[in-house]
Amino acid sequence: MGKPVVLAVDDDAEVCAAIARDLRSRYGKDHQVMRADSGAQALDVLTRLALRGRPVALIASDQRMPGMTGIQLLEEARTHAPTAKLLLLTAYADTGVAIKAINDIGLDYYLLKPWDPPEDRLYPVVDDLLGDWRRENPDETSELRVLGHRWSERSHEVKTFLARNHVPYRWYDIELDAEAQRLAGLAGAGPDDMPLVLVPEGETLRAPTSRDLAGALGLRTSATQPLYDVCIVGAGPAGLAAAVYAASEGLSTVIVEREAPGGQAGTSAAIENYLGFPRGLTGADLTQRAVAQVSRFGAEVVLARDVVGLEPRGPVRAVLLEGDGEIEARAVIVSTGVSYRLLEAAGAQALTGRGVYYGATASDAPQTQGEDVYVVGAANSAGQAALNLARYASRVVLLVRGRSLEDTMSQYLSERIQAHERIEVRLRTEVECCAGDGHLETLRLRERDTGVLEEVKTNWLFVFIGASPRTDWLGSQVLRDGKGFVVTGQDLRSPGRELEWVLPREPFALETSVPGVFAAGDVRLDSMKRVASAVGEGAMSVYLVHRYLASS
């Protein structure tokens, strides 16, 4: 297939040569850097590349060119290179036009000229754009191969684990792909071995667990120290923020995550209201940046391990892991977030992972190409998923129990949903039954006000309803409300709550009923359920850990 292409476009020959030279010196090993001196020539190049099946990773174009502006070129380039990242090179006077292009054509970034020195101004931007492209287009860059059945729950779990841990892979459908059948034959694999994961430099994995997969890929699955200053349970935005602040301030830190970093936010197709990102960013991108920070400051990340218990042991808190093992720390931060509630519809449980899915990753959307897709939910997560799925599906139907989308979804998002030509919003509607032979084939919908039933055909149902905290492992010693959310700070003193507080001081703001155990993010009672607030609570919890350690 050849190296992915990076195309530089500028009508000034010297400038075009300069940016191509700078790009080639940094990225020439893994990319073919090409150049064009006009919009028309660039479109000719892109046409030839498309006919040859060559992937285009990045198009960097000057804005002020005769005949065709950079924005006009980048808009037309979407037809030839739909997955390419778009970078506009512009002057300060054109920044208003560039910002408008973020919404109008999906511009990924604009960069003011000149870009000298490239180490400070050009390369950091291009590094991020090419990194995003590689994660979004794993089939173009991957050696890891996964063979499995399209409607297999375990195959879906493996693909989700890889996608959420930013491991690129190539997917082969064993029922449709002759190459998949050939590889399975070479491996001597039968139906019980699926999914089959072919690791380039390791043993072939047969129907692996997440822990098996993590170990084979070199991801850490156990802690290395006997005692830490702080153990963080859950690697969502709150947990990652806590890890960054704790490790950067000299605390020995370990973070334990049973699935993948990012939590629910990590699966979001777009987070558009996070401060400092005017075009928004994906949950995967935010997670990848956060994990890089965590690693940079020396915190350990233990993956694919479920936490099943908490034991106070004098001045130490022990976090018990499923199967075997434990982690001892002087303080614990609980940031396990929430899970989507199960859909209470007949047949839904049997078809989970076989057409019925809770949440959605960016890699799920392309599989719905040309099909009708149904989404249940009315919060921002459901809205962003609907917009992402509508890029591929022929129609997306958003099922909402309430009377108004605006009651539960941010205004900017509900307006985009209702204006989208391929998204249909059905209010006061719920799923009564899911049915199919081996995978989802039909849904029975009920109109809540009239009771009218309707049967529709679909292979795809994505569920984004409610929030159930994962807190059973904390036991009775950590006070929770009736829904399982962790009670902290002054709420521990609320009327009707029996609390035996053993210390002369009052509980700290995010401290639970067990001294030295803190809660941050969505798992905490009355939290805001927003990424920014979770990050803030994660940072604040570390400040309180310092106070606790200093007083104990």
XYZ file of C-alpha atoms in Angstrom:
552
model
C 0.000 0.000 0.000
C 2.950 2.353 0.535
C 3.625 4.954 3.168
C 0.803 7.345 4.137
C 1.132 10.635 2.233
C 1.650 14.097 3.677
C 0.852 16.774 1.062
C 2.139 20.369 1.293
C 0.434 23.021 -0.900
C 1.607 26.622 -1.461
C 1.715 28.779 -4.616
C 5.045 30.292 -3.470
C 7.602 27.753 -4.684
C 10.200 28.665 -2.059
C 7.702 28.453 0.797
C 6.310 25.170 -0.531
C 9.807 23.716 -0.745
C 10.592 24.914 2.771
C 7.566 23.319 4.427
C 8.053 20.095 2.448
C 11.685 20.046 3.579
C 10.728 20.560 7.233
C 8.028 17.886 7.053
C 10.329 15.415 5.298
C 13.118 15.863 7.846
C 10.777 14.914 10.702
C 8.271 12.531 9.101
C 9.973 11.207 5.960
C 10.851 7.874 7.531
C 7.209 6.831 7.972
C 5.452 9.071 5.420
C 5.858 10.119 1.798
C 5.959 13.920 1.719
C 4.633 15.398 -1.543
C 4.105 18.991 -2.688
C 1.892 20.990 -5.040
C 2.053 24.651 -6.061
C -1.686 25.238 -6.590
C -5.053 23.963 -5.495
C -5.725 22.449 -8.922
C -2.415 20.582 -8.923
C -3.093 19.336 -5.391
C -6.475 17.926 -6.461
C -4.793 16.158 -9.394
C -2.285 14.588 -6.984
C -5.056 13.529 -4.612
C -7.038 11.988 -7.486
C -4.076 9.846 -8.555
C -3.454 8.759 -4.970
C -7.106 7.780 -4.500
C -7.088 5.675 -7.678
C -3.993 3.851 -6.436
C -5.482 3.254 -2.997
C -2.814 5.332 -1.280
C -3.765 6.696 2.159
C -3.379 10.450 2.727
C -2.710 11.324 6.371
C -2.318 15.127 6.240
C -2.892 18.012 3.829
C -1.177 21.280 4.810
C -2.280 24.162 2.576
C -1.634 27.887 2.377
C -4.826 29.979 2.523
C -4.030 32.806 0.086
C -3.556 31.172 -3.307
C -4.800 32.452 -6.691
C -7.652 30.575 -8.321
C -8.496 28.469 -5.277
C -8.038 29.373 -1.617
C -6.692 26.922 0.887
C -10.109 26.477 2.500
C -11.708 25.785 -0.899
C -9.011 23.210 -1.640
C -9.355 21.476 1.730
C -13.143 21.309 1.344
C -12.835 19.640 -2.088
C -10.038 17.385 -0.807
C -12.543 15.626 1.460
C -13.895 13.818 -1.618
C -10.476 12.409 -2.531
C -9.007 11.873 0.950
C -11.904 11.697 3.429
C -9.789 10.646 6.412
C -6.921 13.123 5.937
C -6.206 15.676 8.646
C -6.543 19.260 7.362
C -4.043 21.953 8.365
C -4.387 25.559 7.123
C -1.329 27.821 6.940
C -2.476 31.388 7.236
C -1.657 34.976 8.216
C -2.965 36.677 11.349
C -5.439 38.712 9.261
C -7.190 35.504 8.175
C -7.692 33.914 11.594
C -11.410 34.750 11.561
C -11.838 32.850 8.303
C -9.813 29.945 9.688
C -11.918 29.706 12.854
C -15.097 29.725 10.733
C -13.641 26.867 8.662
C -13.455 24.691 11.787
C -17.247 24.475 11.734
C -17.818 24.829 7.980
C -15.417 22.224 6.555
C -14.109 20.394 9.627
C -10.692 22.073 9.597
C -8.502 20.321 12.148
C -6.025 23.117 12.886
C -4.749 26.428 11.566
C -1.160 27.612 11.945
C 0.134 31.151 11.569
C 3.008 31.725 9.159
C 5.944 31.706 9.519
C 6.312 28.486 11.513
C 9.983 28.919 12.496
C 11.419 27.295 14.462
C 9.558 24.129 13.352
C 10.577 22.273 16.534
C 8.467 24.708 18.564
C 5.661 25.758 16.215
C 5.176 23.171 13.462
C 6.154 19.734 14.754
C 4.032 19.665 17.953
C 0.907 20.423 15.881
C 1.708 17.882 13.160
C 2.694 15.263 15.766
C -0.802 15.494 17.268
C -2.580 15.453 13.897
C -0.663 12.437 12.588
C -1.095 10.645 15.911
C -4.853 11.190 15.697
C -4.874 9.939 12.098
C -3.033 6.744 13.011
C -5.486 5.994 15.830
C -8.489 6.647 13.586
C -7.109 4.599 10.690
C -5.538 1.506 12.251
C -5.922 -0.602 9.112
C -3.422 1.654 7.347
C -0.640 1.278 9.908
C -1.225 -1.884 11.928
C 0.430 -5.258 12.175
C -1.786 -6.691 14.930
C -4.605 -8.760 13.390
C -7.882 -9.866 14.956
C -9.982 -12.665 13.447
C -13.514 -13.138 14.674
C -17.244 -13.078 14.075
C -19.038 -9.803 13.445
C -21.815 -10.695 15.877
C -19.621 -12.156 18.618
C -19.754 -10.496 22.033
C -16.177 -11.501 22.822
C -14.898 -10.249 19.455
C -16.535 -6.907 20.176
C -14.955 -6.819 23.640
C -11.484 -7.485 22.193
C -11.862 -4.787 19.538
C -13.145 -2.332 22.134
C -10.251 -3.101 24.498
C -7.700 -2.517 21.725
C -9.370 0.661 20.493
C -9.692 2.179 23.959
C -6.078 1.358 24.805
C -4.932 2.981 21.529
C -3.577 -0.272 20.092
C -4.029 -0.246 16.281
C -5.235 -3.491 14.758
C -6.603 -4.957 11.541
C -9.985 -6.694 11.713
C -10.895 -9.802 9.676
C -14.451 -11.173 9.575
C -14.084 -14.951 9.647
C -17.404 -15.460 7.861
C -16.806 -13.053 4.969
C -13.058 -12.719 4.514
C -11.137 -15.427 2.635
C -7.858 -14.210 4.131
C -9.321 -14.623 7.626
C -10.301 -18.186 6.816
C -6.819 -18.902 5.435
C -5.130 -17.494 8.561
C -7.470 -19.439 10.850
C -6.618 -22.612 8.943
C -2.899 -21.963 9.286
C -3.370 -21.475 13.035
C -5.487 -24.604 13.327
C -8.178 -22.519 14.995
C -11.739 -23.697 15.515
C -14.929 -21.860 16.535
C -14.031 -22.037 20.248
C -10.716 -20.223 19.546
C -12.417 -17.095 18.274
C -11.559 -14.311 18.424
C -8.037 -15.098 17.311
C -5.433 -12.366 17.909
C -2.280 -12.606 15.808
C 0.524 -10.753 17.594
C 3.462 -9.862 15.304
C 6.151 -10.818 17.822
C 4.369 -13.158 20.173
C 2.190 -16.214 20.564
C -1.194 -16.337 18.863
C -3.953 -15.593 21.389
C -7.097 -17.727 21.301
C -10.268 -16.193 22.757
C -8.114 -14.102 25.132
C -9.325 -12.346 28.240
C -8.537 -8.650 28.580
C -5.790 -9.530 31.040
C -4.269 -12.047 28.578
C -4.392 -9.434 25.851
C -2.853 -6.746 28.030
C -0.003 -9.026 29.048
C 0.762 -10.056 25.453
C 0.875 -6.420 24.375
C 3.272 -5.425 27.125
C 0.720 -3.446 29.127
C 1.254 -3.478 32.899
C -1.138 -5.771 34.772
C 0.423 -5.728 38.252
C 1.958 -3.166 40.591
C 5.697 -3.117 41.245
C 5.979 -1.598 44.749
C 4.875 -2.986 48.110
C 3.517 0.376 49.310
C 2.447 3.606 47.597
C 1.550 7.034 48.891
C -1.703 6.929 46.922
C -3.630 4.299 44.972
C -6.194 5.635 42.488
C -8.979 3.243 41.493
C -10.392 4.102 38.063
C -8.679 5.840 35.151
C -11.409 8.162 33.936
C -10.831 11.943 33.746
C -10.898 12.282 37.566
C -8.467 9.412 38.130
C -6.069 10.515 35.404
C -6.056 14.097 36.699
C -5.383 12.833 40.228
C -2.504 10.688 38.950
C -0.918 13.623 37.090
C -1.070 15.918 40.114
C -0.033 13.271 42.645
C 2.949 12.002 40.661
C 4.088 15.480 39.605
C 4.126 16.517 43.276
C 6.345 13.634 44.344
C 3.818 11.127 45.663
C 4.442 7.502 44.712
C 1.316 6.800 42.681
C -0.421 3.812 41.109
C -3.682 3.877 39.169
C -5.757 0.704 38.655
C -8.229 0.375 35.768
C -10.303 -2.706 34.947
C -10.963 -1.842 31.296
C -9.090 1.035 29.661
C -8.141 4.605 30.539
C -10.683 7.325 29.836
C -13.862 5.958 31.381
C -17.088 6.861 29.581
C -15.479 10.100 28.413
C -12.802 8.068 26.627
C -15.396 6.634 24.240
C -16.921 10.004 23.322
C -16.745 10.877 19.634
C -16.385 14.554 20.532
C -15.976 16.685 23.663
C -16.744 20.177 22.422
C -17.093 22.242 25.596
C -13.735 21.461 27.236
C -11.722 24.597 27.905
C -8.832 25.265 25.527
C -9.995 23.174 22.550
C -12.118 25.422 20.281
C -12.733 22.658 17.750
C -13.297 20.095 20.495
C -11.447 16.808 20.792
C -12.329 13.157 20.940
C -12.446 11.287 24.209
C -9.685 9.034 22.875
C -7.465 12.037 22.172
C -8.017 13.530 25.623
C -7.303 10.154 27.205
C -4.138 9.585 25.183
C -2.770 13.000 26.174
C -3.618 12.388 29.831
C -2.019 8.929 29.880
C 1.135 10.401 28.345
C 1.254 12.959 31.169
C 0.697 10.260 33.782
C 3.606 8.248 32.364
C 5.832 11.288 32.067
C 5.566 12.011 35.790
C 6.240 8.404 36.756
C 2.865 7.125 37.948
C 2.198 3.434 37.342
C -0.889 2.366 35.381
C -2.186 -1.155 36.051
C -4.681 -2.313 33.415
C -7.209 -5.137 33.019
C -7.504 -5.684 36.783
C -10.821 -5.427 38.565
C -10.859 -4.181 42.158
C -13.051 -6.304 44.442
C -12.422 -5.004 47.954
C -11.024 -2.365 50.283
C -9.448 -3.093 53.682
C -8.243 -0.491 56.209
C -5.101 -1.829 57.888
C -4.076 0.698 60.484
C -2.332 3.566 58.651
C -2.523 1.637 55.354
C -5.420 1.065 52.947
C -5.354 -2.199 50.943
C -7.037 -2.415 47.539
C -7.872 -6.049 46.748
C -7.681 -7.255 43.132
C -9.781 -9.939 41.471
C -8.148 -13.337 41.296
C -4.977 -12.590 43.201
C -2.949 -9.670 44.404
C -3.464 -6.464 46.310
C -2.069 -2.957 46.429
C -1.312 -1.178 49.698
C -1.246 2.601 49.918
C -1.332 5.290 52.573
C -4.325 6.910 50.846
C -6.883 5.832 48.233
C -8.815 7.884 45.679
C -11.996 6.267 44.340
C -12.704 7.473 40.787
C -14.466 4.477 39.267
C -17.086 6.618 37.523
C -20.390 5.186 36.406
C -21.668 2.568 33.963
C -24.664 2.804 31.653
C -27.784 1.219 33.121
C -28.992 -1.978 31.487
C -31.833 -1.657 29.029
C -35.029 -3.109 30.516
C -36.331 -4.616 27.291
C -37.128 -8.242 26.534
C -34.279 -9.952 24.699
C -31.753 -7.147 25.250
C -29.508 -9.100 27.600
C -29.213 -12.104 25.266
C -28.218 -9.861 22.344
C -25.693 -7.710 24.220
C -22.532 -7.641 22.141
C -24.481 -9.022 19.181
C -26.119 -5.837 17.984
C -27.023 -4.332 21.362
C -24.164 -2.245 22.761
C -23.711 -0.026 25.808
C -21.820 3.075 24.724
C -19.872 3.277 21.471
C -16.271 3.862 20.468
C -15.174 5.729 17.356
C -14.261 2.399 15.738
C -17.877 1.170 16.017
C -19.259 3.806 13.655
C -17.699 2.644 10.322
C -19.249 -0.806 10.782
C -22.733 0.743 10.424
C -22.054 2.001 6.885
C -25.319 2.362 4.938
C -27.540 0.862 7.664
C -30.274 2.109 9.994
C -29.020 2.624 13.548
C -30.970 3.234 16.754
C -29.602 5.115 19.775
C -31.299 5.177 23.192
C -30.636 8.180 25.411
C -30.907 11.945 25.612
C -27.729 13.145 27.341
C -24.673 14.611 25.638
C -23.026 11.195 25.277
C -25.988 9.929 23.235
C -26.011 13.085 21.118
C -22.318 12.901 20.265
C -22.658 9.203 19.429
C -25.604 9.928 17.121
C -23.609 12.576 15.243
C -20.628 10.254 14.858
C -22.764 7.319 13.706
C -24.564 9.563 11.199
C -21.261 10.028 9.352
C -21.606 6.424 8.177
C -25.142 5.126 8.757
C -27.901 5.908 6.280
C -30.181 6.908 9.168
C -29.813 7.312 12.919
C -32.937 7.262 15.091
C -32.514 8.786 18.558
C -35.056 7.340 21.009
C -35.893 9.679 23.897
C -38.189 8.818 26.806
C -38.839 12.449 27.712
C -40.852 15.198 26.033
C -37.897 17.366 25.047
C -34.309 16.831 23.999
C -33.278 20.198 25.434
C -34.177 19.120 28.988
C -31.147 16.805 29.211
C -28.790 17.758 26.375
C -26.623 20.872 25.929
C -28.267 23.420 23.644
C -25.470 23.537 21.042
C -25.671 19.760 20.690
C -29.465 19.432 20.547
C -29.577 22.078 17.797
C -27.068 20.147 15.700
C -28.936 16.885 16.280
C -32.278 18.300 15.186
C -30.792 20.005 12.127
C -28.981 16.892 10.872
C -30.592 15.413 7.767
C -29.800 11.806 8.684
C -30.837 11.932 12.359
C -34.440 11.436 13.420
C -35.466 12.255 17.007
C -38.404 10.293 18.403
C -39.650 11.670 21.722
C -41.647 9.726 24.305
C -40.494 6.449 22.729
C -38.837 3.418 24.299
C -37.618 -0.039 23.309
C -39.956 -2.777 24.468
C -38.299 -5.807 22.847
C -35.104 -6.800 21.004
C -35.172 -9.879 18.774
C -33.018 -11.756 16.290
C -31.488 -15.106 15.404
C -27.931 -14.954 16.773
C -27.791 -11.167 16.501
C -30.132 -8.181 16.633
C -32.554 -8.061 13.699
C -35.652 -6.227 14.944
C -36.808 -3.847 17.664
C -40.302 -3.343 18.983
C -40.816 0.293 19.941
C -43.577 1.678 22.143
C -44.947 5.220 22.062
C -45.288 6.039 25.760
C -48.334 8.323 25.559
C -50.499 6.221 23.236
C -49.093 2.736 23.804
C -48.815 2.235 20.044
C -46.300 -0.466 19.103
C -44.086 -0.500 16.025
C -41.630 -3.133 14.806
C -38.524 -1.895 12.975
C -35.613 -3.711 11.321
C -32.078 -2.949 12.449
C -28.823 -4.664 13.371
C -27.607 -1.846 15.629
C -28.804 -0.503 18.973
C -26.512 1.687 21.088
C -27.647 2.415 24.652
C -26.734 5.530 26.652
C -29.112 5.588 29.624
C -28.702 6.485 33.269
C -25.692 6.206 35.494
C -24.913 3.349 37.869
C -21.811 3.780 40.062
C -19.431 0.844 40.488
C -19.053 0.908 44.267
C -20.085 -2.520 45.601
C -16.423 -3.380 46.171
C -16.142 -0.652 48.845
C -18.208 -2.665 51.337
C -20.388 -1.301 54.106
C -17.658 0.788 55.721
C -17.750 3.432 52.950
C -21.056 5.301 53.205
C -23.119 5.488 49.996
C -26.598 6.691 49.110
C -29.415 4.423 47.973
C -28.163 4.422 44.380
C -24.579 3.594 45.308
C -22.994 7.044 44.962
C -20.251 7.732 47.516
C -21.062 10.287 50.234
C -18.234 12.710 51.038
C -17.310 15.748 53.107
C -20.054 17.688 54.842
C -22.729 15.409 53.361
C -21.497 12.775 55.813
C -23.005 14.935 58.574
C -26.433 15.226 56.905
C -29.468 14.321 59.070
C -30.376 10.667 58.939
C -26.868 9.454 58.182
C -25.243 7.372 60.892
C -21.530 8.122 60.879
C -18.933 7.017 63.358
C -16.103 9.447 62.627
C -13.032 8.501 64.646
C -10.859 11.582 64.147
C -11.032 14.876 66.097
C -11.090 16.884 62.848
C -14.030 17.106 60.444
C -13.925 15.066 57.174
C -12.160 16.800 54.296
C -14.310 17.954 51.367
C -13.907 14.827 49.173
C -13.152 12.386 52.005
C -15.395 9.379 52.522
C -16.543 7.845 55.804
C -13.193 6.015 55.935
C -10.373 8.493 56.722
C -7.764 8.563 53.968
C -10.172 7.285 51.328
C -11.388 10.000 48.945
C -13.861 10.046 46.045
C -13.691 12.183 42.898
C -15.714 12.504 39.715
C -18.993 10.889 38.696
C -18.851 8.222 41.417
C -19.340 10.908 44.091
C -22.790 11.946 45.295
C -24.030 15.191 43.661
C -21.071 15.546 41.306
C -21.654 17.538 38.110
C -21.184 14.624 35.663
C -18.983 16.706 33.360
C -15.429 16.049 32.188
C -14.104 19.413 33.398
C -15.583 19.025 36.887
C -14.205 15.471 37.143
C -10.726 16.734 36.248
C -11.080 19.485 38.852
C -12.130 17.046 41.564
C -9.253 14.743 40.666
C -6.791 17.588 41.177
C -8.520 18.714 44.369
C -8.428 15.186 45.829
C -4.620 15.214 45.655
C -4.516 18.469 47.625
C -6.657 16.775 50.279
C -4.453 13.644 50.236
C -1.476 15.885 51.053
C -3.385 17.314 54.025
C -4.393 13.847 55.193
C -0.849 12.451 54.958
C 0.545 15.486 56.779
C -1.930 15.038 59.646
C -1.643 11.271 60.041
